[in-house]
Short mmCIF file of C-alpha atoms and ligand atoms in Angstrom, two decimals:
data_model
loop_
_atom_site.label_atom_id
_atom_site.label_comp_id
_atom_site.label_asym_id
_atom_site.label_seq_id
_atom_site.Cartn_x
_atom_site.Cartn_y
_atom_site.Cartn_z
CA MET A 1 -14.60 -22.83 29.25
CA LYS A 2 -14.03 -19.65 27.51
CA VAL A 3 -11.39 -18.36 25.19
CA LEU A 4 -10.22 -14.91 25.59
CA LYS A 5 -8.20 -13.32 22.81
CA PHE A 6 -6.50 -9.76 23.37
CA GLY A 7 -5.08 -7.93 20.44
CA GLY A 8 -1.93 -6.05 19.98
CA THR A 9 -3.01 -2.72 21.74
CA SER A 10 -4.43 -4.70 24.38
CA VAL A 11 -1.03 -5.94 25.37
CA GLY A 12 0.76 -2.99 23.73
CA SER A 13 2.04 -1.52 26.85
CA PRO A 14 3.01 -2.60 30.47
CA GLU A 15 -0.15 -0.46 31.77
CA ARG A 16 -2.27 -2.24 29.09
CA MET A 17 -1.15 -5.66 30.43
CA GLU A 18 -1.71 -4.61 33.79
CA GLN A 19 -5.15 -3.57 33.03
CA LEU A 20 -5.90 -7.28 31.76
CA LEU A 21 -5.56 -8.62 35.18
CA PRO A 22 -9.11 -7.70 36.43
CA ILE A 23 -10.61 -9.20 33.24
CA ILE A 24 -8.89 -12.37 33.71
CA LYS A 25 -9.11 -12.78 37.37
CA SER A 26 -13.24 -11.97 37.17
CA GLN A 27 -13.10 -15.11 35.09
CA ALA A 28 -11.10 -17.14 37.37
CA SER A 29 -13.46 -19.61 38.71
CA ASP A 30 -14.15 -20.89 35.08
CA LYS A 31 -11.45 -22.70 32.84
CA HIS A 32 -10.21 -20.16 30.26
CA LEU A 33 -7.77 -19.98 27.63
CA VAL A 34 -6.06 -16.78 26.63
CA VAL A 35 -4.99 -16.12 23.13
CA LEU A 36 -2.50 -13.27 22.76
CA SER A 37 -1.44 -11.23 19.85
CA ALA A 38 1.95 -9.64 19.65
CA VAL A 39 2.81 -6.34 21.40
CA SER A 40 1.49 -3.77 18.77
CA GLY A 41 3.82 -2.60 16.20
CA THR A 42 5.91 -5.79 16.83
CA THR A 43 4.97 -7.80 13.62
CA ASN A 44 5.19 -4.67 11.47
CA ALA A 45 8.91 -4.44 12.70
CA LEU A 46 9.07 -8.14 12.25
CA VAL A 47 7.99 -7.71 8.80
CA ASN A 48 10.31 -5.07 8.03
CA ILE A 49 13.29 -6.74 9.36
CA SER A 50 12.40 -9.93 7.32
CA GLU A 51 12.39 -7.51 4.22
CA GLN A 52 15.87 -6.16 5.16
CA TYR A 53 17.35 -9.82 5.55
CA ALA A 54 15.49 -10.73 2.18
CA LYS A 55 17.20 -8.06 0.39
CA GLY A 56 20.64 -8.83 1.91
CA ASP A 57 20.46 -5.75 3.92
CA LYS A 58 22.05 -7.35 7.13
CA GLU A 59 22.90 -3.82 8.40
CA GLY A 60 19.54 -2.56 8.20
CA ALA A 61 18.07 -5.74 9.94
CA LYS A 62 20.63 -5.18 12.61
CA GLU A 63 19.77 -1.74 13.26
CA SER A 64 15.89 -2.57 13.17
CA ILE A 65 16.55 -5.27 15.78
CA ASP A 66 18.21 -2.94 17.95
CA LYS A 67 15.59 -0.58 17.84
CA LEU A 68 12.88 -3.09 18.61
CA PHE A 69 15.09 -4.61 21.24
CA ALA A 70 15.32 -1.32 22.83
CA THR A 71 11.62 -1.05 23.19
CA TYR A 72 11.39 -4.38 24.90
CA LYS A 73 14.01 -3.23 27.41
CA THR A 74 11.92 -0.53 28.46
CA PHE A 75 8.98 -2.67 28.32
CA ILE A 76 10.09 -5.32 30.72
CA LYS A 77 11.57 -2.62 33.04
CA GLN A 78 8.24 -1.25 33.44
CA LEU A 79 6.41 -4.45 33.57
CA PHE A 80 8.06 -6.21 35.94
CA LYS A 81 8.63 -4.83 39.62
CA THR A 82 10.62 -7.56 41.23
CA GLU A 83 14.24 -8.95 40.47
CA ASP A 84 13.08 -12.27 39.65
CA GLY A 85 10.28 -11.31 37.46
CA LEU A 86 12.95 -8.75 35.57
CA GLN A 87 15.60 -11.78 35.49
CA ALA A 88 12.88 -13.83 33.92
CA GLY A 89 11.89 -10.87 31.43
CA GLU A 90 15.55 -10.32 30.46
CA GLU A 91 16.11 -14.20 29.62
CA VAL A 92 12.99 -14.15 27.59
CA ILE A 93 13.95 -11.05 25.34
CA ASN A 94 17.70 -11.96 25.27
CA HIS A 95 16.44 -15.40 23.82
CA HIS A 96 14.11 -14.05 21.08
CA PHE A 97 16.31 -11.13 20.10
CA SER A 98 19.53 -13.53 20.04
CA LEU A 99 17.69 -15.56 17.73
CA LEU A 100 16.68 -12.58 15.61
CA GLU A 101 20.14 -11.62 15.17
CA GLY A 102 21.35 -15.23 14.37
CA PHE A 103 19.85 -14.96 10.91
CA SER A 104 22.54 -12.54 9.68
CA ASN A 105 24.60 -15.10 8.25
CA ASP A 106 22.03 -17.38 6.80
CA LEU A 107 20.21 -17.67 3.50
CA PHE A 108 16.96 -16.13 4.16
CA THR A 109 14.13 -17.65 2.52
CA SER A 110 10.25 -17.82 3.19
CA MET A 111 10.98 -20.17 6.23
CA GLU A 112 13.41 -17.99 7.86
CA GLU A 113 10.72 -15.25 7.19
CA ARG A 114 7.95 -17.17 9.09
CA ILE A 115 10.30 -18.16 12.19
CA VAL A 116 11.03 -13.95 12.29
CA LEU A 117 7.11 -13.15 12.22
CA ALA A 118 6.56 -15.83 14.91
CA GLN A 119 8.75 -14.16 17.42
CA GLY A 120 6.06 -11.40 18.03
CA GLU A 121 3.77 -13.70 19.89
CA LEU A 122 6.26 -15.95 21.36
CA LEU A 123 7.46 -12.87 23.09
CA SER A 124 4.10 -11.35 24.18
CA THR A 125 2.72 -14.85 25.45
CA THR A 126 5.98 -15.50 27.35
CA LEU A 127 6.41 -11.99 29.15
CA PHE A 128 2.61 -12.24 30.19
CA HIS A 129 3.07 -15.56 31.60
CA PHE A 130 6.15 -14.57 33.72
CA TYR A 131 4.34 -11.35 34.56
CA LEU A 132 1.20 -13.17 35.91
CA LYS A 133 3.84 -15.47 37.95
CA GLU A 134 5.29 -12.02 39.60
CA LYS A 135 1.47 -11.11 40.60
CA GLY A 136 0.95 -14.76 42.05
CA ILE A 137 -1.23 -15.77 39.32
CA SER A 138 -0.79 -19.41 38.13
CA SER A 139 -1.00 -20.05 34.51
CA VAL A 140 0.08 -22.61 31.87
CA LEU A 141 1.95 -21.44 28.89
CA LEU A 142 0.78 -23.73 25.79
CA ALA A 143 2.87 -23.46 22.83
CA ALA A 144 0.63 -23.22 19.86
CA LEU A 145 3.43 -24.36 17.80
CA ASP A 146 2.34 -27.76 19.53
CA PHE A 147 -1.36 -27.76 18.33
CA MET A 148 -2.24 -25.27 15.70
CA ARG A 149 -1.83 -26.67 12.31
CA ILE A 150 -2.79 -25.74 8.74
CA ASP A 151 -2.69 -28.23 5.75
CA GLU A 152 -1.34 -28.14 2.06
CA GLU A 153 -4.50 -25.89 1.26
CA GLN A 154 -3.49 -23.39 4.11
CA GLU A 155 -6.56 -24.68 5.75
CA PRO A 156 -6.77 -25.39 9.43
CA ASN A 157 -6.60 -29.20 10.39
CA LEU A 158 -9.41 -28.97 12.95
CA GLU A 159 -9.27 -32.92 13.79
CA TYR A 160 -5.47 -32.38 14.70
CA ILE A 161 -5.79 -28.93 16.62
CA LYS A 162 -8.72 -30.66 18.58
CA SER A 163 -6.84 -33.85 19.57
CA GLN A 164 -3.52 -31.99 20.21
CA LEU A 165 -4.78 -29.41 22.28
CA GLU A 166 -7.16 -31.64 24.47
CA VAL A 167 -3.81 -33.83 25.13
CA GLU A 168 -2.03 -30.58 26.27
CA LEU A 169 -4.94 -29.41 28.50
CA ALA A 170 -5.21 -32.86 30.04
CA LYS A 171 -1.69 -32.42 31.36
CA TYR A 172 -3.04 -29.84 33.64
CA PRO A 173 -6.50 -31.04 35.15
CA LYS A 174 -6.31 -28.60 38.11
CA GLU A 175 -5.42 -25.34 36.24
CA THR A 176 -7.87 -23.03 35.10
CA LEU A 177 -5.77 -20.35 33.36
CA PHE A 178 -3.91 -21.33 29.93
CA ILE A 179 -2.05 -18.73 27.51
CA THR A 180 -1.09 -19.28 24.19
CA GLN A 181 0.16 -17.44 21.03
CA GLY A 182 -2.23 -16.21 18.25
CA TYR A 183 -1.32 -16.01 14.65
CA ILE A 184 1.41 -18.79 14.85
CA CYS A 185 0.98 -22.38 13.53
CA ARG A 186 2.64 -25.23 11.60
CA ASN A 187 2.19 -26.19 8.27
CA ALA A 188 1.69 -29.54 6.62
CA PHE A 189 5.49 -30.03 6.66
CA GLY A 190 5.91 -29.00 10.07
CA GLU A 191 7.61 -26.03 9.46
CA ILE A 192 6.62 -22.56 11.65
CA ASP A 193 3.80 -20.67 9.30
CA ASN A 194 1.11 -18.15 10.50
CA LEU A 195 -2.69 -17.54 9.63
CA ARG A 196 -1.86 -14.17 7.88
CA ARG A 197 -1.90 -10.76 9.40
CA GLY A 198 -4.58 -10.54 12.12
CA GLY A 199 -4.86 -14.13 12.53
CA SER A 200 -4.93 -14.06 16.42
CA ASP A 201 -8.90 -13.70 15.79
CA TYR A 202 -8.84 -16.96 13.74
CA THR A 203 -6.39 -18.76 16.53
CA ALA A 204 -9.12 -17.95 19.01
CA SER A 205 -12.32 -19.11 16.85
CA LEU A 206 -10.56 -22.06 15.92
CA ILE A 207 -9.85 -23.18 19.37
CA GLY A 208 -13.26 -21.94 20.66
CA ALA A 209 -14.64 -24.18 17.77
CA VAL A 210 -12.64 -27.37 18.33
CA LEU A 211 -12.99 -27.37 21.96
CA GLN A 212 -17.09 -26.15 21.69
CA VAL A 213 -16.50 -23.63 24.53
CA GLU A 214 -19.27 -21.45 25.99
CA GLU A 215 -17.89 -18.16 24.24
CA VAL A 216 -15.16 -16.67 22.64
CA GLN A 217 -14.31 -13.16 23.47
CA ILE A 218 -12.34 -11.11 21.36
CA TRP A 219 -10.95 -8.09 23.41
CA THR A 220 -9.81 -5.04 21.32
CA ASP A 221 -9.24 -1.43 21.44
CA ILE A 222 -12.83 -0.40 20.18
CA ASP A 223 -16.14 -0.71 21.90
CA GLY A 224 -17.67 -3.11 19.34
CA PHE A 225 -18.37 -3.97 15.36
CA HIS A 226 -19.24 -0.70 14.33
CA ASN A 227 -21.55 0.15 11.53
CA ASN A 228 -18.71 1.61 9.19
CA ASP A 229 -15.10 2.05 9.38
CA PRO A 230 -14.39 4.19 12.33
CA ARG A 231 -10.94 4.96 10.74
CA PHE A 232 -12.66 6.73 7.86
CA VAL A 233 -15.91 7.73 8.59
CA PRO A 234 -17.14 9.90 11.47
CA ASN A 235 -19.91 9.00 13.61
CA THR A 236 -19.89 5.08 13.43
CA LYS A 237 -21.70 3.47 16.09
CA PRO A 238 -21.18 -0.02 17.57
CA ILE A 239 -23.70 -2.72 16.69
CA ALA A 240 -25.18 -4.72 19.55
CA GLU A 241 -25.72 -8.30 17.67
CA LEU A 242 -24.78 -9.74 14.76
CA SER A 243 -25.72 -12.95 12.99
CA PHE A 244 -22.66 -15.16 11.99
CA GLU A 245 -23.43 -14.64 8.40
CA GLU A 246 -23.41 -10.90 8.88
CA ALA A 247 -20.10 -11.02 10.71
CA ALA A 248 -18.46 -13.40 8.29
CA GLU A 249 -19.48 -11.06 5.31
CA LEU A 250 -18.35 -7.83 6.73
CA ALA A 251 -15.11 -9.43 8.12
CA TYR A 252 -14.44 -11.15 4.77
CA PHE A 253 -15.14 -7.89 2.77
CA GLY A 254 -12.64 -5.73 4.98
CA ALA A 255 -13.98 -4.75 8.64
CA LYS A 256 -10.43 -5.17 10.15
CA ILE A 257 -11.72 -5.61 13.59
CA LEU A 258 -11.94 -9.31 12.78
CA HIS A 259 -9.81 -11.41 10.57
CA PRO A 260 -11.17 -12.42 7.22
CA GLN A 261 -11.88 -16.05 8.16
CA SER A 262 -12.38 -15.85 11.76
CA VAL A 263 -16.22 -16.17 11.90
CA PHE A 264 -16.30 -19.43 10.16
CA PRO A 265 -14.87 -21.81 12.78
CA ALA A 266 -17.11 -20.27 15.51
CA GLN A 267 -20.18 -20.36 13.12
CA ARG A 268 -19.57 -24.06 12.06
CA PHE A 269 -19.79 -24.97 15.58
CA ASN A 270 -22.16 -22.59 16.78
CA VAL A 271 -19.88 -20.86 19.45
CA PRO A 272 -20.98 -17.19 20.09
CA VAL A 273 -18.03 -14.60 19.63
CA ARG A 274 -18.13 -11.56 21.64
CA LEU A 275 -16.24 -8.24 20.76
CA LEU A 276 -15.34 -6.36 23.85
CA ASP A 277 -13.12 -3.38 24.62
CA THR A 278 -10.22 -3.46 27.11
CA MET A 279 -10.32 0.26 27.59
CA ASP A 280 -14.08 0.39 28.60
CA LEU A 281 -15.14 -2.46 30.65
CA LYS A 282 -18.73 -1.37 30.67
CA ALA A 283 -19.38 -1.36 27.04
CA PRO A 284 -21.59 -4.07 25.98
CA GLY A 285 -19.83 -4.98 22.67
CA THR A 286 -21.10 -6.78 19.83
CA LEU A 287 -22.52 -10.24 20.28
CA ILE A 288 -22.28 -12.42 17.30
CA SER A 289 -24.39 -15.60 17.31
CA GLY A 290 -26.50 -17.96 15.85
CA ASN A 291 -29.47 -16.50 17.41
CA SER A 292 -28.61 -12.76 16.71
CA GLN A 293 -30.58 -11.24 13.71
CA ASN A 294 -31.25 -7.58 12.50
CA ASP A 295 -34.59 -7.90 10.67
CA ASP A 296 -35.63 -5.09 8.45
CA GLN A 297 -32.34 -3.15 8.80
CA ILE A 298 -29.12 -2.21 6.91
CA VAL A 299 -26.64 -3.01 9.53
CA ALA A 300 -23.12 -1.96 8.33
CA ILE A 301 -20.76 -1.21 5.76
CA ALA A 302 -17.35 -2.47 5.04
CA ALA A 303 -14.71 -1.83 2.43
CA LYS A 304 -11.97 -4.30 0.69
CA ASP A 305 -9.02 -2.64 -1.13
CA GLY A 306 -6.75 -4.10 -3.59
CA ILE A 307 -9.41 -6.02 -6.01
CA THR A 308 -8.64 -6.39 -9.38
CA ALA A 309 -11.59 -6.95 -11.83
CA ILE A 310 -11.48 -9.45 -15.12
CA ARG A 311 -13.98 -9.43 -17.85
CA ILE A 312 -14.23 -12.29 -20.25
CA ASN A 313 -16.22 -11.22 -23.39
CA SER A 314 -17.40 -14.18 -25.26
CA SER A 315 -20.35 -14.04 -27.33
CA ARG A 316 -19.61 -17.72 -28.81
CA MET A 317 -19.49 -19.49 -25.71
CA LEU A 318 -21.38 -18.00 -22.85
CA LEU A 319 -24.42 -19.47 -23.16
CA ALA A 320 -22.99 -22.95 -23.76
CA TYR A 321 -23.37 -25.31 -20.70
CA GLY A 322 -19.98 -25.86 -19.11
CA PHE A 323 -18.65 -22.59 -19.95
CA LEU A 324 -18.63 -21.06 -16.38
CA ARG A 325 -17.27 -24.47 -15.03
CA ARG A 326 -14.41 -23.95 -17.35
CA VAL A 327 -13.78 -20.39 -16.25
CA PHE A 328 -13.85 -21.36 -12.60
CA GLU A 329 -11.47 -24.23 -13.28
CA VAL A 330 -8.79 -21.80 -14.27
CA PHE A 331 -8.90 -20.02 -10.99
CA GLU A 332 -8.92 -23.24 -9.30
CA ARG A 333 -5.75 -24.15 -11.07
CA TYR A 334 -3.99 -21.18 -9.68
CA LYS A 335 -5.59 -21.41 -6.15
CA THR A 336 -7.05 -17.91 -6.70
CA PRO A 337 -10.23 -17.35 -4.93
CA ILE A 338 -13.15 -15.32 -6.78
CA ASP A 339 -14.89 -12.68 -4.67
CA MET A 340 -17.45 -11.24 -6.85
CA ILE A 341 -19.15 -12.25 -9.98
CA THR A 342 -21.45 -11.02 -12.57
CA THR A 343 -22.85 -12.11 -15.84
CA SER A 344 -24.25 -10.81 -19.11
CA GLU A 345 -25.13 -12.83 -22.32
CA VAL A 346 -22.02 -11.90 -23.89
CA ALA A 347 -19.60 -11.59 -20.71
CA VAL A 348 -18.84 -12.33 -17.26
CA SER A 349 -16.98 -10.01 -14.85
CA LEU A 350 -15.34 -11.44 -11.76
CA THR A 351 -13.06 -9.97 -8.93
CA ILE A 352 -9.88 -11.46 -7.23
CA ASP A 353 -7.83 -10.12 -4.60
CA GLN A 354 -4.74 -12.43 -5.21
CA THR A 355 -2.75 -11.55 -8.14
CA GLN A 356 0.08 -13.50 -7.86
CA TYR A 357 -1.09 -15.73 -10.96
CA LEU A 358 -2.83 -12.94 -12.85
CA ASP A 359 -0.59 -13.34 -16.06
CA GLU A 360 -1.07 -16.95 -16.22
CA ILE A 361 -4.87 -16.64 -15.71
CA ILE A 362 -5.13 -14.06 -18.20
CA THR A 363 -3.19 -16.55 -20.74
CA GLU A 364 -5.56 -19.27 -20.03
CA LEU A 365 -8.70 -17.32 -20.07
CA ASN A 366 -7.96 -15.77 -23.66
CA TYR A 367 -8.68 -19.11 -24.94
CA PHE A 368 -12.52 -18.19 -23.99
CA GLY A 369 -12.79 -14.67 -25.79
CA SER A 370 -11.35 -11.44 -25.14
CA VAL A 371 -10.33 -10.56 -21.86
CA GLU A 372 -9.87 -6.97 -19.68
CA VAL A 373 -8.31 -6.36 -16.66
CA ASP A 374 -9.12 -3.21 -14.15
CA SER A 375 -6.95 -3.13 -11.09
CA ASP A 376 -6.85 -0.56 -8.23
CA LEU A 377 -10.69 -1.35 -7.25
CA ALA A 378 -12.49 -1.54 -3.86
CA ILE A 379 -15.62 -3.70 -2.75
CA ILE A 380 -17.93 -2.07 -0.82
CA CYS A 381 -20.05 -4.38 1.15
CA ILE A 382 -23.19 -3.38 2.33
CA VAL A 383 -24.88 -6.06 5.05
CA GLY A 384 -28.47 -6.00 6.12
CA ASP A 385 -31.83 -7.45 5.27
CA PHE A 386 -31.97 -7.53 1.59
CA ARG A 387 -34.65 -10.40 1.31
CA ASN A 388 -36.69 -9.81 -1.77
CA ASN A 389 -39.91 -8.65 0.28
CA LYS A 390 -37.91 -5.68 1.66
CA LEU A 391 -38.82 -3.23 -0.83
CA GLY A 392 -36.68 -0.05 -1.07
CA HIS A 393 -33.54 -1.09 0.76
CA ALA A 394 -31.72 -1.53 -2.76
CA THR A 395 -32.79 1.53 -4.12
CA ILE A 396 -31.74 3.56 -0.90
CA VAL A 397 -28.02 2.20 -1.59
CA SER A 398 -27.88 3.06 -5.26
CA GLU A 399 -29.35 6.43 -4.46
CA ALA A 400 -26.49 7.00 -2.11
CA VAL A 401 -23.78 6.02 -4.43
CA LYS A 402 -25.41 7.73 -7.64
CA HIS A 403 -22.36 10.35 -8.19
CA ILE A 404 -19.78 7.42 -7.85
CA PRO A 405 -18.67 5.17 -10.96
CA ILE A 406 -19.71 1.50 -10.40
CA ARG A 407 -17.81 -1.08 -11.86
CA MET A 408 -19.97 -4.05 -10.81
CA ILE A 409 -23.09 -4.72 -8.54
CA SER A 410 -23.80 -7.89 -6.79
CA TYR A 411 -27.39 -8.40 -5.32
CA GLY A 412 -29.22 -11.61 -4.28
CA GLY A 413 -26.05 -13.73 -3.93
CA SER A 414 -27.16 -13.81 -0.39
CA GLU A 415 -30.34 -12.28 1.50
CA HIS A 416 -27.94 -9.96 3.57
CA ASN A 417 -25.54 -8.33 1.32
CA ILE A 418 -25.26 -6.05 -1.76
CA SER A 419 -21.59 -5.38 -2.79
CA LEU A 420 -20.54 -2.71 -5.05
CA LEU A 421 -17.12 -2.65 -6.98
CA VAL A 422 -15.67 1.05 -7.47
CA PRO A 423 -12.47 2.55 -8.12
CA ALA A 424 -10.42 2.69 -5.01
CA LYS A 425 -9.95 6.45 -5.23
CA HIS A 426 -13.84 6.42 -4.95
CA LYS A 427 -13.69 4.21 -1.78
CA LEU A 428 -13.95 7.04 0.90
CA GLU A 429 -16.41 9.12 -0.63
CA ALA A 430 -18.67 5.73 -1.15
CA LEU A 431 -18.24 4.65 2.57
CA ARG A 432 -19.39 8.18 3.66
CA SER A 433 -22.17 8.93 1.40
CA LEU A 434 -23.59 5.64 2.23
CA HIS A 435 -23.09 6.03 5.69
CA ASN A 436 -25.04 9.47 5.70
CA ARG A 437 -27.76 8.00 3.64
CA LEU A 438 -28.34 4.67 5.47
CA PHE A 439 -27.85 5.71 9.26
P1 ADP B 501 -6.43 -5.94 17.44
O1 ADP B 501 -5.13 -5.50 17.67
O2 ADP B 501 -7.44 -5.89 19.05
O3 ADP B 501 -6.67 -7.13 16.55
P2 ADP B 501 -7.22 -4.42 15.16
O4 ADP B 501 -6.45 -3.18 14.95
O5 ADP B 501 -6.93 -5.67 14.43
O6 ADP B 501 -7.37 -5.10 16.69
O7 ADP B 501 -8.80 -4.26 15.23
C1 ADP B 501 -9.63 -3.07 15.85
C2 ADP B 501 -9.44 -1.87 14.78
O8 ADP B 501 -10.26 -2.30 13.71
C3 ADP B 501 -10.30 -0.79 15.43
O9 ADP B 501 -9.18 0.19 16.32
C4 ADP B 501 -10.62 0.12 14.36
O10 ADP B 501 -9.84 1.02 13.88
C5 ADP B 501 -10.62 -1.23 12.97
N1 ADP B 501 -11.90 -1.13 12.48
C6 ADP B 501 -12.20 -1.28 11.04
N2 ADP B 501 -13.44 -1.48 10.96
C7 ADP B 501 -14.31 -1.64 11.96
C8 ADP B 501 -15.36 -1.68 12.38
N3 ADP B 501 -16.41 -1.93 11.67
N4 ADP B 501 -15.81 -1.82 13.74
C9 ADP B 501 -14.87 -1.81 14.71
N5 ADP B 501 -13.56 -1.40 14.23
C10 ADP B 501 -13.19 -1.55 12.91
N1 LIG B 502 0.30 -10.08 15.49
C1 LIG B 502 -0.32 -10.46 14.13
C2 LIG B 502 -0.64 -8.85 13.36
O1 LIG B 502 0.03 -8.18 13.73
C3 LIG B 502 -1.40 -11.21 14.28
C4 LIG B 502 -2.43 -10.29 15.12
O2 LIG B 502 -2.48 -9.54 15.96
O3 LIG B 502 -3.90 -11.14 14.98
O4 LIG B 502 -0.88 -9.30 12.20
MG1 MG B 503 -6.47 -7.41 14.92
#
């Protein structure tokens, strides 16, 4: 079995949906599970509608819903070629849009917000299912809300996902094509929730992991994982192979092509992930696996914005054992992950990207010593072979950014990563300068 995930642009128009048919048909002899994102632009529109509802701007929300509805009316007219198909499409969009409009008289909390956000993937998968039906291709639409679940810590409940998914699949022993929604799930309370923006990659990897599939294919709008962010840097190139560690590091530190958590499930169950281009079927893409390795090379660069650095100066306590544990416990209490950390004899600096509890964290850290906070920073992550016998790689990196102010450097944490913390306004220059020097 294989998992094929198609992102927002890959289902972004009726023509694009049509272009998925040969890809899906070419794998028809095998069982495969297709994970779809929302049609591109839809989740952003739904975020906007939720914000309008939450502000009490019901008229604004209604206007935005009407606008989105109009795009879907055009979409289905172009997608379906038969009366029956079009009627099915109309019923689908009428159902989801009347649900969206129905919130206007309700109290709008985060629970309603998550229901609104879920409509994008529910729309795309149901429309695609009926589109396949019109084309005479049999498929089973599986409801992700029946099997995809996160726990109280927002972590996927792998046992539940596996057992429920197996129950669902067993109901259709003869079918080979299954379709489900990316991104959406239920939480520990059974409410509709989601896996954060870009989460369809995570859905695909989780399904691939629990079912131990042959391969997870992430089909997107670019010919593979590039060695730098193509949105900001010219002349980036696709990378043929990445190890799980390299890909995880790049995704976690900002490479938008993959959801930050999406490599971990595949890595844990050793399921290869292939990145492929829906617009260029001949492109070899990128294979992420346990067998790939890029010896003696600097492989790629990524950047993550919105970083805050915290420095705790504590000449009295830093060398005392148990000090770092107590510092970390503060972050643990506020469920705030730490990304980078560096220490000296008198101070420790660390970075976070979730600042919801920053004030509370600072209040507690003040107990250990004086605390300084810098915001608007970016982590630049350089992934490559940085084993300590590879002389010179670190020097090339530091030389490339010698004109950029650096707030922190992390080296040696793993054998394949150097991270630099720079003011966000220097991010582009750092990415470009490193690119020119390294590739
Ligand atoms: P999808 O909708 O298919 O999930 P995304 O927009 O989430 O697609 O991810 C693909 C986009 O990620 C590319 O179009 C590209 O602009 C961006 N991107 C950022 N960093 C990289 C990278 N290192 N390699 C490839 N694409 C990247
Ligand atoms: N539709 C969701 C988003 O736009 C999930 C995804 O596309 O992966 O974030
Ligand atoms: Mg994406």
